[in-house]
Amino acid sequence: LDDNDIEQSIEAGTLAERLGNVELLSYAWDARGMAEFRRGNFDAARTWEARRFDLIGDLTDPDHISDMHVSLIPTSSATGRIDEARRLATEHDKLVEHLTPHHRLHGVACMLEVEELAGNWRRIDALEPRTAAAVAANRTTPCVRNARSLLLTAIAAEVLGDTMRSRELEAAAGELEGVDYGLTFTAPRARLALVRGDLDALEKLLPDADSFRLQTWFELPAAAIRLDGLAVIADEASVESEGLLGAGGYLEPFRLRALGIIREDQNLIAEADRNFRALRLDWHAAQTPRMLELRRGN
């Protein structure tokens, strides 16, 4: 999609309706949803992705139906509907259970990625054996989720205090990483660096602002860690100039906290905490004291 992506998706939808092609119509609405997401219009993005489910009774391809679930998850998450995203990920996992090893890897990976957004590292840790098995079964199929899923289990192990296991999982992920994937890998590695308090690594790994708006998957956690990282290592101008995706929803408390920490504004920090708690992002909320400590020692 290019700068005319919305117009093109509308044109595709009109053509699909004229032809009576339900599959094409579904993909046209998906394209519209992705275009809105890239522009930061999260509510509109979710509307178009959710609308695809109106067509589900006329679809028979399990791959297409599973794709509908995968596409709605990030837009649901972006609007703060983490429970909805979790339900969709669970449904998707069941849908792909009898498909290919690659599909099954995506099944567990989507669940991991929702819990990554939620900061539910205990659940990710519990899924580590299944993740390792899925990655092993899919090892010969190139997929960024092979390495990225292992990185998420490495973060979980570090959060839960098992640094040795975390290093092992990180190394295993490194063996599977491809090149030129930008924030797909640097973002979880940056989160791992922040959890470890390694500010030198964090600064090197922090996703570049220019790398956003290329996809829907992986951009929310990347935007969150960029805001958290800037709060610890950068100045106010850096945060205020950020145009990461859209305002509101999932990312709003991360923005408020970053500004609050940099400005040393307790009111903003308190507002961020209320926003985190309202979205049930309790682990993320609990990171504020540690971030303040790192900021002071930076």
Coordinates of C-alpha atoms in Angstrom, one line a residue:
L1 CA 0.0 0.0 0.0
D2 CA 1.2 3.5 -0.8
D3 CA 0.0 7.0 0.2
N4 CA -3.3 6.3 -1.5
D5 CA -3.8 3.2 0.5
I6 CA -7.3 4.1 1.9
E7 CA -8.5 5.2 -1.5
Q8 CA -7.2 1.9 -3.0
S9 CA -8.9 -0.2 -0.3
I10 CA -12.2 1.6 -0.9
E11 CA -11.9 0.9 -4.6
A12 CA -11.1 -2.7 -3.9
G13 CA -14.1 -3.0 -1.7
T14 CA -16.4 -1.5 -4.3
L15 CA -15.1 -3.9 -6.9
A16 CA -15.5 -6.9 -4.6
E17 CA -19.1 -5.9 -3.9
R18 CA -19.8 -5.5 -7.6
L19 CA -18.4 -9.0 -8.3
G20 CA -20.1 -10.5 -5.3
N21 CA -16.6 -11.8 -4.2
V22 CA -16.8 -12.2 -0.4
E23 CA -13.2 -13.2 0.1
L24 CA -12.0 -10.1 -1.9
L25 CA -14.3 -7.9 0.1
S26 CA -12.9 -9.3 3.4
Y27 CA -9.4 -8.5 2.3
A28 CA -10.4 -5.1 1.1
W29 CA -11.8 -4.3 4.5
D30 CA -8.6 -5.7 6.0
A31 CA -6.5 -3.3 3.8
R32 CA -8.7 -0.4 5.0
G33 CA -8.1 -1.5 8.6
M34 CA -4.4 -1.6 8.2
A35 CA -4.3 1.7 6.4
E36 CA -6.3 3.4 9.3
F37 CA -4.0 1.7 11.8
R38 CA -0.9 3.1 10.1
R39 CA -2.4 6.5 10.3
G40 CA -3.1 6.1 14.0
N41 CA -6.8 5.9 13.6
F42 CA -7.2 3.0 16.0
D43 CA -11.0 3.1 16.4
A44 CA -11.5 3.2 12.6
A45 CA -9.0 0.4 12.2
R46 CA -10.8 -1.9 14.6
T47 CA -14.2 -1.1 13.0
W48 CA -13.0 -2.3 9.6
E49 CA -11.2 -5.4 10.9
A50 CA -14.2 -6.3 13.1
R51 CA -16.5 -5.8 10.1
R52 CA -14.9 -8.8 8.4
F53 CA -16.6 -11.0 10.8
D54 CA -20.0 -10.1 9.3
L55 CA -18.9 -12.2 6.3
I56 CA -17.7 -15.3 8.3
G57 CA -20.9 -17.3 7.5
D58 CA -19.9 -17.1 3.8
L59 CA -16.3 -18.1 4.2
T60 CA -15.0 -21.7 4.3
D61 CA -11.2 -21.3 4.0
P62 CA -9.8 -21.9 7.5
D63 CA -6.6 -19.9 6.7
H64 CA -8.7 -16.9 5.8
I65 CA -10.8 -17.2 8.9
S66 CA -7.7 -17.5 11.1
D67 CA -6.3 -14.4 9.4
M68 CA -9.4 -12.5 10.3
H69 CA -8.7 -13.2 14.0
V70 CA -5.0 -12.3 13.6
S71 CA -5.8 -9.0 12.0
L72 CA -8.3 -7.9 14.6
I73 CA -6.0 -8.6 17.6
P74 CA -3.6 -5.6 17.2
T75 CA -6.5 -3.2 16.5
S76 CA -8.4 -4.4 19.5
S77 CA -5.2 -4.1 21.6
A78 CA -4.6 -0.6 20.3
T79 CA -8.0 0.6 21.5
G80 CA -7.3 -0.9 24.9
R81 CA -9.4 -4.0 24.5
I82 CA -6.8 -6.4 25.8
D83 CA -9.5 -9.0 27.0
E84 CA -11.0 -9.0 23.5
A85 CA -7.5 -9.5 22.0
R86 CA -6.9 -12.4 24.4
R87 CA -10.2 -14.0 23.4
L88 CA -9.4 -13.7 19.7
A89 CA -5.9 -15.1 20.2
T90 CA -7.3 -18.1 22.1
E91 CA -9.9 -18.7 19.3
H92 CA -7.2 -18.3 16.7
D93 CA -5.1 -20.9 18.5
K94 CA -8.0 -23.4 18.3
L95 CA -8.7 -22.7 14.7
V96 CA -5.1 -23.5 13.6
E97 CA -4.7 -26.5 15.8
H98 CA -5.1 -29.0 12.9
L99 CA -3.3 -26.9 10.3
T100 CA 0.4 -26.7 9.5
P101 CA 3.3 -26.3 12.0
H102 CA 3.7 -22.8 10.8
H103 CA 0.0 -22.0 11.6
R104 CA 0.5 -23.6 15.0
L105 CA 3.5 -21.5 15.7
H106 CA 1.4 -18.4 15.0
G107 CA -1.3 -19.9 17.3
V108 CA 1.0 -19.8 20.3
A109 CA 2.8 -16.6 19.2
C110 CA -0.4 -14.6 19.0
M111 CA -1.2 -15.6 22.6
L112 CA 2.3 -14.6 23.7
E113 CA 2.1 -11.3 21.9
V114 CA -1.2 -10.4 23.7
E115 CA 0.4 -11.2 27.0
E116 CA 3.4 -9.2 26.1
L117 CA 1.2 -6.1 25.7
A118 CA -0.5 -7.0 29.0
G119 CA 2.8 -7.5 30.8
N120 CA 1.6 -11.0 31.8
W121 CA 5.0 -12.6 31.9
R122 CA 3.9 -15.5 34.1
R123 CA 1.6 -16.6 31.4
I124 CA 4.3 -16.3 28.8
D125 CA 6.7 -18.3 31.1
A126 CA 4.0 -21.0 31.4
L127 CA 3.8 -21.2 27.6
E128 CA 7.6 -21.6 27.2
P129 CA 7.6 -25.4 26.7
R130 CA 4.9 -25.2 24.1
T131 CA 6.6 -22.2 22.4
A132 CA 9.9 -24.1 22.2
A133 CA 8.1 -27.1 20.7
A134 CA 6.3 -25.0 18.1
V135 CA 9.5 -23.2 17.2
A136 CA 11.3 -26.5 16.8
A137 CA 8.6 -27.9 14.6
N138 CA 8.6 -24.8 12.4
R139 CA 12.4 -24.3 12.4
T140 CA 12.8 -25.0 8.6
T141 CA 10.1 -22.4 7.7
P142 CA 11.4 -18.8 7.8
C143 CA 9.2 -16.8 10.1
V144 CA 10.1 -13.8 12.4
R145 CA 7.9 -15.4 15.1
N146 CA 10.4 -18.2 15.5
A147 CA 13.0 -15.9 17.1
R148 CA 10.6 -13.3 18.4
S149 CA 8.6 -15.8 20.4
L150 CA 11.8 -17.0 22.1
L151 CA 12.7 -13.5 22.9
L152 CA 9.4 -13.0 24.7
T153 CA 10.1 -16.1 26.8
A154 CA 13.5 -14.7 27.5
I155 CA 11.9 -11.5 28.9
A156 CA 9.6 -13.5 31.0
A157 CA 12.4 -15.5 32.5
E158 CA 14.3 -12.3 33.3
V159 CA 11.3 -10.7 34.9
L160 CA 10.7 -13.8 37.0
G161 CA 14.4 -13.8 38.2
D162 CA 15.9 -16.6 36.1
T163 CA 18.7 -14.7 34.4
M164 CA 20.6 -17.8 33.3
R165 CA 17.5 -19.2 31.5
S166 CA 16.8 -15.8 30.0
R167 CA 20.3 -15.7 28.5
E168 CA 19.9 -19.2 27.1
L169 CA 16.6 -18.3 25.4
E170 CA 18.0 -15.0 24.1
A171 CA 20.9 -16.9 22.5
A172 CA 18.5 -19.4 21.0
A173 CA 16.5 -16.6 19.5
G174 CA 19.7 -15.1 18.1
E175 CA 20.4 -18.2 16.1
L176 CA 17.0 -17.8 14.3
E177 CA 16.9 -14.1 13.8
G178 CA 17.0 -12.7 10.3
V179 CA 18.4 -9.4 9.2
D180 CA 16.8 -6.1 8.3
Y181 CA 13.6 -6.7 10.4
G182 CA 13.9 -3.5 12.4
L183 CA 11.7 -3.2 15.4
T184 CA 10.5 -6.8 15.1
F185 CA 13.6 -7.9 17.0
T186 CA 15.0 -4.7 18.4
A187 CA 11.9 -3.8 20.4
P188 CA 11.8 -7.0 22.5
R189 CA 15.5 -6.8 23.0
A190 CA 15.1 -3.3 24.1
R191 CA 12.5 -4.4 26.7
L192 CA 14.9 -7.1 27.9
A193 CA 17.6 -4.5 28.3
L194 CA 15.3 -2.2 30.3
V195 CA 14.3 -5.1 32.6
R196 CA 17.9 -5.7 33.1
G197 CA 18.7 -2.1 33.7
D198 CA 21.2 -2.1 30.9
L199 CA 20.9 1.5 29.6
D200 CA 23.7 1.3 27.2
A201 CA 22.1 -1.6 25.4
L202 CA 18.7 0.0 25.7
E203 CA 19.9 3.2 23.9
K204 CA 21.4 1.1 21.1
L205 CA 18.3 -1.1 20.7
L206 CA 15.6 1.5 21.0
P207 CA 13.4 1.3 17.9
D208 CA 13.9 4.3 15.6
A209 CA 10.8 6.5 15.1
D210 CA 11.1 6.2 11.3
S211 CA 10.6 2.4 11.5
F212 CA 7.0 2.7 12.5
R213 CA 3.8 2.5 10.3
L214 CA 5.1 -0.4 8.3
Q215 CA 2.8 -3.0 9.7
T216 CA 0.2 -3.5 12.4
W217 CA 1.8 -6.4 14.3
F218 CA 4.7 -5.6 16.7
E219 CA 4.3 -1.8 16.5
L220 CA 2.3 -1.4 19.7
P221 CA 5.0 -3.1 22.0
A222 CA 7.7 -1.3 20.0
A223 CA 6.0 2.1 20.6
A224 CA 5.6 1.3 24.3
I225 CA 9.2 0.4 24.8
R226 CA 10.3 3.4 22.8
L227 CA 8.3 5.7 25.1
D228 CA 9.6 3.9 28.2
G229 CA 13.2 4.0 26.9
L230 CA 13.0 7.7 26.1
A231 CA 11.6 8.4 29.6
V232 CA 14.8 6.9 31.1
I233 CA 17.5 8.0 28.7
A234 CA 16.2 11.1 26.8
D235 CA 14.9 14.6 27.3
E236 CA 11.5 16.1 27.1
A237 CA 11.8 17.3 23.5
S238 CA 12.4 13.7 22.4
V239 CA 9.1 12.5 23.9
E240 CA 7.1 15.5 22.9
S241 CA 8.2 15.2 19.3
E242 CA 7.2 11.6 19.0
G243 CA 4.5 10.8 16.5
L244 CA 4.3 7.1 17.3
L245 CA 1.1 5.8 15.8
G246 CA -2.0 7.4 17.3
A247 CA -3.0 9.0 20.6
G248 CA -5.2 7.5 23.2
G249 CA -6.0 3.8 23.9
Y250 CA -3.2 1.4 24.8
L251 CA -0.3 3.8 24.3
E252 CA -1.8 6.8 26.3
P253 CA -0.5 5.8 29.7
F254 CA 3.0 5.2 28.3
R255 CA 3.0 8.7 26.9
L256 CA 1.8 10.3 30.1
R257 CA 4.4 8.4 32.2
A258 CA 7.2 9.3 29.8
L259 CA 6.4 13.0 30.1
G260 CA 5.8 12.7 33.8
I261 CA 9.1 11.1 34.5
I262 CA 11.1 13.6 32.3
R263 CA 9.3 16.6 33.7
E264 CA 9.3 15.2 37.2
D265 CA 5.5 15.9 37.2
Q266 CA 3.8 13.7 39.8
N267 CA 0.4 14.6 38.5
L268 CA 1.2 13.2 35.1
I269 CA 2.7 10.1 36.7
A270 CA -0.4 9.6 38.8
E271 CA -2.6 10.1 35.7
A272 CA -0.5 7.5 33.8
D273 CA -0.9 5.1 36.7
R274 CA -4.7 5.5 36.7
N275 CA -4.7 4.8 32.9
F276 CA -2.5 1.8 33.3
R277 CA -4.8 0.4 36.0
A278 CA -8.0 1.1 34.0
L279 CA -6.5 -1.0 31.2
R280 CA -5.4 -3.6 33.7
L281 CA -1.8 -3.2 32.7
D282 CA -0.6 -3.6 36.2
W283 CA 2.9 -4.9 35.5
H284 CA 3.6 -1.9 33.3
A285 CA 2.2 0.4 35.9
A286 CA 4.5 -1.2 38.5
Q287 CA 7.6 -0.4 36.4
T288 CA 7.4 3.4 37.2
P289 CA 9.5 3.3 40.4
R290 CA 12.2 1.3 38.7
M291 CA 12.2 3.7 35.7
L292 CA 12.5 6.7 38.0
E293 CA 15.4 5.1 39.7
L294 CA 17.1 4.4 36.4
R295 CA 16.4 7.9 35.2
R296 CA 18.0 9.4 38.3
G297 CA 21.1 7.2 37.9
N298 CA 21.4 7.8 34.1

